[in-house]
Structures are given as structure tokens and as C-alpha cells.
Amino acid sequence: MTEGTSRIDAFSDGVFAIAITLLILEVRLQHAGVEGSSLWTGLVALWPYYFAFALSFFVILVTWIAHHDLMRLVRATSRPVQLANGCALLYVTFIPFPTAVLAANLGGTEIGTAVAFYCGTFVFGSGAFNLLVAMMARGQLFRPEVDAQTIGRIRRGYRITFMIYVAATLIALVAPWWALALNVAVRLHLLRIRYQLAPSVPRQEAQLTP
Amino acid sequence: MTEGTSRIDAFSDGVFAIAITLLILEVRLQHAGVEGSSLWTGLVALWPYYFAFALSFFVILVTWIAHHDLMRLVRATSRPVQLANGCALLYVTFIPFPTAVLAANLGGTEIGTAVAFYCGTFVFGSGAFNLLVAMMARGQLFRPEVDAQTIGRIRRGYRITFMIYVAATLIALVAPWWALALNVAVRLHLLRIRYQLAPSVPRQEAQLTP
Amino acid sequence: MTEGTSRIDAFSDGVFAIAITLLILEVRLQHAGVEGSSLWTGLVALWPYYFAFALSFFVILVTWIAHHDLMRLVRATSRPVQLANGCALLYVTFIPFPTAVLAANLGGTEIGTAVAFYCGTFVFGSGAFNLLVAMMARGQLFRPEVDAQTIGRIRRGYRITFMIYVAATLIALVAPWWALALNVAVRLHLLRIRYQLAPSVPRQEAQLTP
Amino acid sequence: MTEGTSRIDAFSDGVFAIAITLLILEVRLQHAGVEGSSLWTGLVALWPYYFAFALSFFVILVTWIAHHDLMRLVRATSRPVQLANGCALLYVTFIPFPTAVLAANLGGTEIGTAVAFYCGTFVFGSGAFNLLVAMMARGQLFRPEVDAQTIGRIRRGYRITFMIYVAATLIALVAPWWALALNVAVRLHLLRIRYQLAPSVPRQEAQLTP
């Protein structure tokens, strides 16, 4: 019923690499909406597209790091883990769409709706990662060196991250830029945690929650 | 004439990962057809695109799992297997197109034609997988531990799945939503079979037919 | 100066897998040019797109098989081989464009030009593969078990294939469908050669020339 | 805190392979801007798109070679290296956009702006690679056989390349074609350096700076 994780890792890596590269397809001169003016004006007017591109690139990169940190803790995979991982990948492949919505509305009057939709995607994604961790725990797939306390800490971390994304989605409706800043802050914090802890504590405590 | 399967596995994995990620390119705000209304209305009006995206994502994911379950049963590959596998990949790379047709017509009057075209794609795909299994059997490429009875059971499973897809295509013309439900049900059943059998029976009986 | 081929293989496999999957992006309902008629009419009117998609899929698949057959004969890679391989990959990534040109003109009056452009791409591609083999020979990178006679036979095969593609390009201007048929025939022949020879002769004689 | 580089290599390879293959999506007959004339005229009028496609293909290919040459010198990766590598990949995935801008303006009056934007992308990319090397040095991640003198030479090479890209960006505003020629020349020179040195000197001196 269980097997190693190399196959699922390779497939997931492919999906992450493709999703992160497809983001650029949304950055197009026609989107600048300043036909007739100089090329320079057009390139500058595309700033929301550069911003959304870089932001989603950062989001997918951190999610990829977190995904690998998590997969390294398990010794095997199971059908429920494959399906929960499928949900996580569904979220990753979906990101280019809310990114396009964000870019098209960042400078407009509907920025609140666009950012709420963007953040709502992360709520779904975080839910998928929570499901993935739960399926790993239920199938007792963690490596022997990952003790119960560590697993508890990881699951708590994922639950807190989920609630922060819910909060960011609500904040987006009234203060969209603050919601985006919160999203960046959470991910920078998660990256820093592991970096600071890693030298002195066992590997598995240095876990990232996307 | 024969060789290991790692090369063909890596190439196939790449094709699966790319096809599943390209699905999102069809989800676009312009497709909502509600210009002039609010962003929120547009995002809601895109529901057929989200539905088709998630459905085809699920289809490709299950096909990927089935493909790997199958490849793990053979010890080597041959030219006929490479070509039959090429037909299976042709089907996988084609999926984004019927998905786009489905999404564009899910809420319209031509839903019957669109769903029949979508299901017809699976008939072709299932035919390719039947051909792949037949080529594996003819070339005697199955691992020694896969006995004749098991091979017979796998081939029968693939043949039954093929006929279900033919039935779904015909049903689509009169009851498109039921045809889609049948497609989901077949795949959920296939996923469950392996999951239930796996702990107690040998690996190769837990076979999936896409 | 030399190194194993696993890196260059993995990168090349990725490019092949992506190019073959991007082909579907050209198959779009809007290309049918029959707005206002039924969905069924539109799907049928897309036949040149299905044809071009399947043809280029077959071309890239055979090229991938040939590329791997070739790379398996060398023990190491060098800078000139990396660059010649880059030319071969440039050809592979270019294929989606002539495929789109072919599909758009298959049923029109400019079919001759379109097929000549399509076949001309293969002349370039075959040139790149000839260069690749030449660089392998000049760098003495073939495995010890590949003797001089075999290398000579491989290079002759590649040269003949190059000339057939030149002929197909010229034929395309007067008899485009015959030029396409010649392209398919060449590749089927190459696939068959290896298949027939392989059981009785050493591996390296069963070489394919794309 | 550190780990092997195979994961980050595989992910980076995927991004390189996808970015280099997506370049072709910008080459489209509609871009020729000569509707109504013959297909042949249209195909010829697309020369700026072929040029930009081939140029950026060459750029990404050389960057990929350089990236691998660099990664082979380190024994492990760290969080700062992952993030600096993320910046380098952000640059790689961005390339299709300046390529499209270049192609659309190569024959027009705004060629200066377009080439400056194109070259400016390389300034950013080179900055990311300089950061990557700096993070490798700071984390003392180089293999033991890479001595301090070699590291110094590599870093100096990367700094000089950075300044050449800055110069090319400024030159682009007055002499765009010379700026493009300078870009090609730098990369050809870098490729040649390694090729000439490699047989006689240790591996790590044969370093490429993108």
C-alpha cells in the first residue's frame, strides 16, 4: 500500500517548475493599455504585472521549498497522500489565474475583490497542505526519527498558517495592500524560522508551513 | 530490443506534469463573457471553467497514477511499447483542448456535443492504454512475479473501462451531466479498488485502469 | 573537458516533453473559422489542426527516440557536443510554429508554401543532428564498443536522411501531400529498421536517424 | 542547514527547459503585420521574431551551462543559496517577455528602448548570479578542491560580466545592434574560455560567468 516518495517528488517538482514558468505568459505589452504612447510608457505602465509576477513567483518558490521539507519527513506514500498531494498541486497549477486577476486590477477600483480572490486561493492551498499532513499522520508515514511532539508542532504550524490566510482574505476587502504585505511577511517569517533553527535543532523541527 | 523503463517513465512524467499544468491557460477572465459588470460577477461566471479545469486535473492525475502502476509491472520496454505509450501520451497532451470545449459549452445549448467530444477523448485514451497493455503482453515484458492470471485480470479491467467510456460518450448526447458523473465515478472506483486490495493482495492485482 | 551525459539527457528530455505538449495550444475552436454554425461543425472543421498536431507529435516522438538512441552511444559530452545538441533542441522547440503554419494553410491555396516551410524545418533539424554526430566523432566520444564501421554507417544514415528532407521540401512546392507522406514514410522506415535489426545485431547498429 | 544540490538542480533544470521552450509561443503569423499578402511574405516579415527567438534561446542555453558549471563546484546548498538561486530563476523565467518586446520593436523606431530593456534584464540576471556566488562563498559551500584563489577568480569573472551588461544597456540607447553584438560576443567568449582551458587546467578554473 505504501511506496517511496521519489516518483511523487519528481512529478510534483515538474508541476512546480512549470507553474512558476507559466507566470510570465501573463506579462504582455497589450495589457499596458497605453497604445499609441511610447514603448517606455508602456513598459512602465506594466508595473502591476511585474509586481504580480514577482509576488507569485516568490509564493510558488516558498511553497516548493515547504513541499520538499515536508516530503523529506515521510518514508513512504499512500493513496490518500497521493490524492491530498494532488489537491496541493491543483492549487499550485491554479495560481497563474488569480495572479492574472491581481495584475489586471492592482491599479483599478476593484483591487479589493482581486486581492481577496488571490488570498482566497492561498486559503484553499493551505487547506490542501493541512490535509496532506493529516493524511501522512493518519497513515503513520513519518520517518521513525520524527517524534510525535515534532509532528504535533508541524500540524499546529500548518493550522496557524491556514488561519492567517483566512485573515488576509478578509483584510483584503478593506485594506488590500496590507493583505498582500501580510502574505509576504508570513512567508518571510517561515523561511527565517528554519534558517535560524536549523544549525542547532534536529532537521524536522525546522519545518516550513506554506 | 528491450531496455529498462526509466527513460520512458521520465519522459512520460514530464508530459503528464506539463499537460496538467497547461489546463489553467484556458481559465481567463475574458471567457466570462460579462464585460462591464463587476469583477466579482466575472469570477463567478467563470464557474464552468473552474469545473472543467478541476475535472480534467483529476482525470490526468488518475491517468498518471494508472500509468505508473502499469509501468511498474514491466521489466523492460520495446519499440511497440514505445509507440503504444506514444499514443497514450498523444491522448494526454490532447486533453486541454476538449477541456476548453467543455468549459465553453457547459452552460450553453450545445453541452451534449461538448460532453460527447470530451468523453470521446477518453475512448481514444482508453484504447491507447489497451494497446499498451496488449503490446506489453505480446512482448512478454511483464516481470516474472506477474502471473498470467493477473495479466488476464488487468487486461479485462482495461477492456471494461473502455466500454464504460464508450457508454459515457453515448449517454452524453442525451444526459451530459450523467455522463460526466459516470466518468468521475469510474475513476473514483478504480482508485478505491487498489486502495482496498493493496494491503492484503500482491502489488500487481491492485491495478488501476484509466 | 568531457563529462557524463546524464545532465544533458535530462535537460533534453525536458525540452522534448514540453515541446510535444505545447503543440495542443494551437488547436483552438476560434481557428475553425465557422462562427455561427454548430459546435459539431466547428469541431469537424478543425481537422487540419488535429492532423498537424498528430503529425508533429509523431515527428517529435520519433526525434526523441532517435536522440536517445544516439546519446546512448557516447560515453561523455564536450562543449562542441553541448552546442550541437543546443542546435538540435533549437529545432525541436521551433516545431510548434511551422506546425501552426501548416494547420492554418492545410485546406487553403497556400498549402505548398506551408508544407515547404514545415519540411524546411526538418532540413535544419537534420542538419543539427548531422552536426551533433560529427562533433561526437571528432571528439572521439563514442563508447569503445561502437566500432569505426558502425560510426560510419550511422553518419551515412544521417546524411541520407538529410537529403531526403531536402527532397521533401522541394516536392512540397508542387505536391505538398506527397511531401508529407514522404516525411511519415521516412520516419516509419527508421523505426522499423531498428525494430527488425535489434534482436540479432549489436545495439549500436540499430540506430535511428531523425 | 545544508543539503546536497540534486533537488535544486532538478528544479532549476526544469525551469530552464520550460523557459527555453516557451520562447516559441511569441513567434506567430499574426505578428507579421502583413495580412492580405502571401504566406511567404508573412513568413519573411517575421524575421525579427526568428532572430529574437534564436538569440534568447542561445542566452538561456549558455546560462544553463553556466548554472551547472557553478552548481558542480558546491558540495551543499543553504537557505540563502536557495533564495539567490530563486532570483536567478526569476530572471530566467522573465526572459520570454523582453524577448517579445525585442521582437516587436526590432524593425521599428523604438529599437533603442527595446534593446535597452532586453539588456537591462541581463543586468538583473547577472546581479542574481553574483549574489548566488557570494552566498556560496559566505556559506563556505564550495567543495574542498576549489581553492580560495579559484573562488576569487570566479567572483571577479562574474563581476566583470555584470559591468559588461551594464555597458551594453547604455550602448543600446545609441547603438542597439552593437549592444546585441556585444551580448553575443561576451557569451561566445565565455564558452570559448572553458573550452580552451579545460584540457590542461583543473575543472573549476574552466568556469563560465553568464
CSV table of N, CA and C in Angstrom, one decimal, chain A residues 13-14 16-18 20-22 24-25 27-30 37-40 43 46 50 53-54 57-58 60-62 64-65 67-69 72 190-192 194-195 198-199 203 206 208, chain D residues 1-3 7-8 10-11 14-16 18-19 22 25-26 28 31 78-80 82-83 85-87 89-91 93-98 101 104-105 110-111 113-114 116-117 138:
chain,number,residue,atom,x,y,z
A,13,ASP,N,7.7,18.1,-8.6
A,13,ASP,CA,8.8,19.1,-9.0
A,13,ASP,C,8.5,19.6,-10.4
A,14,GLY,N,8.0,18.7,-11.3
A,14,GLY,CA,7.7,19.1,-12.6
A,14,GLY,C,6.6,20.2,-12.6
A,16,PHE,N,5.6,22.1,-10.2
A,16,PHE,CA,6.0,23.4,-9.6
A,16,PHE,C,6.9,24.2,-10.6
A,17,ALA,N,7.8,23.5,-11.3
A,17,ALA,CA,8.7,24.2,-12.2
A,17,ALA,C,7.9,24.8,-13.4
A,18,ILE,N,6.8,24.1,-13.9
A,18,ILE,CA,6.1,24.6,-15.0
A,18,ILE,C,5.2,25.7,-14.6
A,20,ILE,N,5.6,27.8,-12.2
A,20,ILE,CA,6.3,29.1,-11.9
A,20,ILE,C,6.8,29.7,-13.2
A,21,THR,N,7.0,28.9,-14.2
A,21,THR,CA,7.5,29.5,-15.5
A,21,THR,C,6.3,30.0,-16.4
A,22,LEU,N,5.1,29.4,-16.2
A,22,LEU,CA,4.0,29.9,-17.0
A,22,LEU,C,3.6,31.3,-16.5
A,24,ILE,N,5.0,34.1,-16.6
A,24,ILE,CA,5.4,35.1,-17.4
A,24,ILE,C,4.4,35.3,-18.6
A,25,LEU,N,3.7,34.3,-19.0
A,25,LEU,CA,2.8,34.4,-20.1
A,25,LEU,C,1.7,35.5,-19.9
A,27,VAL,N,2.4,38.5,-18.6
A,27,VAL,CA,3.0,39.8,-18.8
A,27,VAL,C,3.1,40.1,-20.3
A,28,ARG,N,2.3,41.0,-20.8
A,28,ARG,CA,2.2,41.3,-22.2
A,28,ARG,C,2.1,42.8,-22.4
A,29,LEU,N,2.7,43.3,-23.4
A,29,LEU,CA,2.6,44.7,-23.7
A,29,LEU,C,1.2,45.2,-23.9
A,30,GLN,N,0.4,44.3,-24.6
A,30,GLN,CA,-1.0,44.7,-24.8
A,30,GLN,C,-1.8,45.0,-23.5
A,37,SER,N,1.1,55.5,-27.0
A,37,SER,CA,2.2,56.2,-26.4
A,37,SER,C,3.5,55.4,-26.6
A,38,SER,N,4.6,55.9,-26.1
A,38,SER,CA,5.9,55.3,-26.4
A,38,SER,C,6.1,54.0,-25.7
A,39,LEU,N,7.0,53.2,-26.2
A,39,LEU,CA,7.3,51.9,-25.7
A,39,LEU,C,7.7,52.0,-24.2
A,40,TRP,N,8.4,53.0,-23.9
A,40,TRP,CA,8.9,53.2,-22.5
A,40,TRP,C,7.7,53.4,-21.5
A,43,LEU,N,6.1,50.0,-21.0
A,43,LEU,CA,6.8,49.1,-20.1
A,43,LEU,C,6.6,49.6,-18.7
A,46,LEU,N,3.2,48.7,-17.1
A,46,LEU,CA,3.0,47.3,-16.8
A,46,LEU,C,3.4,46.9,-15.4
A,50,TYR,N,4.5,43.1,-13.5
A,50,TYR,CA,5.8,42.7,-12.9
A,50,TYR,C,5.6,42.4,-11.4
A,53,PHE,N,3.7,39.1,-11.0
A,53,PHE,CA,4.6,38.0,-11.5
A,53,PHE,C,5.7,37.7,-10.4
A,54,ALA,N,6.3,38.7,-9.8
A,54,ALA,CA,7.4,38.5,-8.8
A,54,ALA,C,6.8,38.0,-7.6
A,57,PHE,N,5.8,34.3,-8.1
A,57,PHE,CA,7.0,33.6,-8.2
A,57,PHE,C,7.5,33.2,-6.8
A,58,PHE,N,7.6,34.3,-6.0
A,58,PHE,CA,8.0,34.1,-4.6
A,58,PHE,C,7.1,33.1,-3.9
A,60,ILE,N,5.2,30.6,-5.1
A,60,ILE,CA,5.4,29.2,-5.6
A,60,ILE,C,6.8,28.7,-5.1
A,61,LEU,N,7.8,29.6,-5.1
A,61,LEU,CA,9.1,29.1,-4.7
A,61,LEU,C,9.1,28.7,-3.2
A,62,VAL,N,8.5,29.5,-2.4
A,62,VAL,CA,8.4,29.1,-1.0
A,62,VAL,C,7.6,27.9,-0.8
A,64,TRP,N,7.3,25.5,-2.9
A,64,TRP,CA,8.1,24.3,-3.4
A,64,TRP,C,9.1,23.9,-2.3
A,65,ILE,N,9.7,24.9,-1.6
A,65,ILE,CA,10.7,24.6,-0.5
A,65,ILE,C,9.9,23.9,0.6
A,67,HIS,N,7.1,22.2,0.4
A,67,HIS,CA,6.7,20.9,0.0
A,67,HIS,C,7.8,19.8,0.1
A,68,HIS,N,9.0,20.2,-0.3
A,68,HIS,CA,10.1,19.3,-0.2
A,68,HIS,C,10.5,19.1,1.3
A,69,ASP,N,10.5,20.1,2.1
A,69,ASP,CA,10.8,19.9,3.5
A,69,ASP,C,9.8,18.9,4.1
A,72,ARG,N,10.3,15.2,2.8
A,72,ARG,CA,11.5,14.6,3.3
A,72,ARG,C,11.3,13.9,4.7
A,190,LEU,N,8.4,32.3,7.8
A,190,LEU,CA,8.6,30.9,7.7
A,190,LEU,C,10.0,30.5,7.2
A,191,LEU,N,10.4,31.2,6.2
A,191,LEU,CA,11.8,31.0,5.7
A,191,LEU,C,12.8,31.2,6.8
A,192,ARG,N,12.6,32.3,7.6
A,192,ARG,CA,13.6,32.7,8.6
A,192,ARG,C,13.6,31.7,9.7
A,194,ARG,N,13.2,28.4,9.8
A,194,ARG,CA,14.0,27.3,9.5
A,194,ARG,C,15.5,27.6,9.5
A,195,TYR,N,15.8,28.8,8.9
A,195,TYR,CA,17.2,29.2,8.7
A,195,TYR,C,17.8,29.4,10.1
A,198,ALA,N,17.8,25.7,12.2
A,198,ALA,CA,18.4,24.5,11.6
A,198,ALA,C,19.8,24.1,12.2
A,199,PRO,N,20.7,25.1,12.4
A,199,PRO,CA,22.0,24.6,12.9
A,199,PRO,C,21.9,23.9,14.2
A,203,ARG,N,16.7,18.4,12.2
A,203,ARG,CA,16.1,18.7,10.9
A,203,ARG,C,14.6,19.0,10.9
A,206,ALA,N,12.7,22.2,11.9
A,206,ALA,CA,12.9,23.3,11.0
A,206,ALA,C,11.9,23.4,9.9
A,208,LEU,N,8.8,24.1,7.5
A,208,LEU,CA,8.1,25.3,6.9
A,208,LEU,C,6.6,25.0,6.7
D,1,MET,N,21.5,22.4,8.1
D,1,MET,CA,21.3,23.6,7.4
D,1,MET,C,21.6,23.5,5.9
D,2,THR,N,22.5,22.5,5.7
D,2,THR,CA,22.9,22.3,4.3
D,2,THR,C,22.4,21.0,3.8
D,3,GLU,N,22.4,20.8,2.5
D,3,GLU,CA,22.0,19.5,1.9
D,3,GLU,C,22.6,19.4,0.5
D,7,ARG,N,18.3,18.2,-5.6
D,7,ARG,CA,16.9,18.7,-5.7
D,7,ARG,C,16.9,20.0,-6.4
D,8,ILE,N,17.7,20.9,-6.0
D,8,ILE,CA,17.7,22.3,-6.5
D,8,ILE,C,18.2,22.2,-8.0
D,10,ALA,N,17.5,19.7,-10.1
D,10,ALA,CA,16.4,19.2,-10.9
D,10,ALA,C,15.4,20.2,-11.1
D,11,PHE,N,15.0,21.0,-10.1
D,11,PHE,CA,14.0,22.0,-10.2
D,11,PHE,C,14.5,23.1,-11.2
D,14,GLY,N,14.4,22.0,-14.7
D,14,GLY,CA,13.0,22.1,-15.2
D,14,GLY,C,12.7,23.5,-15.7
D,15,VAL,N,13.0,24.5,-14.8
D,15,VAL,CA,12.7,25.9,-15.2
D,15,VAL,C,13.4,26.3,-16.4
D,16,PHE,N,14.7,26.0,-16.6
D,16,PHE,CA,15.5,26.3,-17.8
D,16,PHE,C,14.8,25.7,-19.0
D,18,ILE,N,11.8,24.7,-19.5
D,18,ILE,CA,10.4,25.3,-19.8
D,18,ILE,C,10.6,26.7,-20.4
D,19,ALA,N,11.4,27.5,-19.8
D,19,ALA,CA,11.6,28.9,-20.3
D,19,ALA,C,12.1,28.9,-21.7
D,22,LEU,N,9.2,27.9,-24.0
D,22,LEU,CA,8.1,28.8,-24.2
D,22,LEU,C,8.4,30.0,-25.1
D,25,LEU,N,6.3,30.5,-28.3
D,25,LEU,CA,4.9,31.0,-28.3
D,25,LEU,C,4.8,32.4,-28.8
D,26,GLU,N,5.9,33.1,-28.8
D,26,GLU,CA,5.8,34.5,-29.3
D,26,GLU,C,5.9,34.6,-30.8
D,28,ARG,N,4.4,34.2,-34.0
D,28,ARG,CA,3.1,33.9,-34.5
D,28,ARG,C,2.9,34.7,-35.8
D,31,HIS,N,1.8,38.3,-35.9
D,31,HIS,CA,2.7,39.3,-35.6
D,31,HIS,C,3.4,39.9,-36.8
D,78,SER,N,22.1,25.9,0.9
D,78,SER,CA,21.6,26.5,2.1
D,78,SER,C,20.4,27.4,1.8
D,79,ARG,N,19.7,27.8,2.8
D,79,ARG,CA,18.6,28.7,2.5
D,79,ARG,C,18.9,29.9,1.7
D,80,PRO,N,20.0,30.7,2.1
D,80,PRO,CA,20.4,31.9,1.3
D,80,PRO,C,20.7,31.5,-0.2
D,82,GLN,N,19.4,28.9,-1.8
D,82,GLN,CA,18.1,28.6,-2.4
D,82,GLN,C,17.4,29.9,-2.8
D,83,LEU,N,17.5,31.0,-2.0
D,83,LEU,CA,16.8,32.2,-2.3
D,83,LEU,C,17.6,32.9,-3.5
D,85,ASN,N,19.4,31.5,-5.7
D,85,ASN,CA,19.0,30.7,-6.9
D,85,ASN,C,17.6,31.0,-7.4
D,86,GLY,N,16.7,31.3,-6.5
D,86,GLY,CA,15.4,31.7,-6.8
D,86,GLY,C,15.4,33.0,-7.7
D,87,CYS,N,16.3,33.9,-7.3
D,87,CYS,CA,16.4,35.2,-8.0
D,87,CYS,C,16.9,34.9,-9.4
D,89,LEU,N,16.5,32.2,-11.1
D,89,LEU,CA,15.4,31.6,-11.9
D,89,LEU,C,14.3,32.6,-12.2
D,90,LEU,N,14.1,33.5,-11.3
D,90,LEU,CA,13.1,34.6,-11.6
D,90,LEU,C,13.6,35.3,-12.9
D,91,TYR,N,14.9,35.6,-13.0
D,91,TYR,CA,15.4,36.2,-14.2
D,91,TYR,C,15.2,35.3,-15.5
D,93,THR,N,12.9,32.9,-16.0
D,93,THR,CA,11.5,32.8,-16.4
D,93,THR,C,11.0,34.1,-17.0
D,94,PHE,N,11.7,35.2,-16.6
D,94,PHE,CA,11.3,36.6,-17.2
D,94,PHE,C,11.7,36.8,-18.6
D,95,ILE,N,12.8,36.1,-19.1
D,95,ILE,CA,13.3,36.3,-20.4
D,95,ILE,C,12.3,36.3,-21.5
D,96,PRO,N,11.3,35.4,-21.6
D,96,PRO,CA,10.4,35.5,-22.7
D,96,PRO,C,9.7,36.8,-22.9
D,97,PHE,N,9.5,37.6,-21.8
D,97,PHE,CA,8.8,38.9,-22.0
D,97,PHE,C,9.7,39.9,-22.7
D,98,PRO,N,11.0,40.2,-22.2
D,98,PRO,CA,11.8,41.1,-23.0
D,98,PRO,C,12.1,40.6,-24.4
D,101,VAL,N,9.3,41.8,-26.4
D,101,VAL,CA,9.4,43.3,-26.6
D,101,VAL,C,10.4,43.5,-27.7
D,104,ALA,N,9.1,42.6,-31.2
D,104,ALA,CA,8.1,43.5,-31.8
D,104,ALA,C,8.6,44.9,-32.2
D,105,ASN,N,9.9,45.2,-31.7
D,105,ASN,CA,10.4,46.5,-32.0
D,105,ASN,C,11.7,46.5,-32.8
D,110,GLU,N,11.5,52.3,-32.1
D,110,GLU,CA,11.8,52.2,-30.7
D,110,GLU,C,12.8,51.1,-30.4
D,111,ILE,N,13.6,50.8,-31.3
D,111,ILE,CA,14.5,49.6,-31.1
D,111,ILE,C,15.5,49.9,-30.0
D,113,THR,N,15.0,51.6,-27.1
D,113,THR,CA,14.3,51.3,-25.8
D,113,THR,C,14.2,49.8,-25.7
D,114,ALA,N,13.8,49.1,-26.7
D,114,ALA,CA,13.5,47.7,-26.6
D,114,ALA,C,14.8,46.9,-26.3
D,116,ALA,N,17.5,48.2,-24.9
D,116,ALA,CA,18.0,48.6,-23.5
D,116,ALA,C,17.2,47.8,-22.5
D,117,PHE,N,15.9,47.6,-22.7
D,117,PHE,CA,15.1,46.8,-21.8
D,117,PHE,C,15.6,45.3,-21.8
D,138,ARG,N,30.0,32.9,1.2
D,138,ARG,CA,29.8,33.2,2.6
D,138,ARG,C,29.4,32.0,3.4
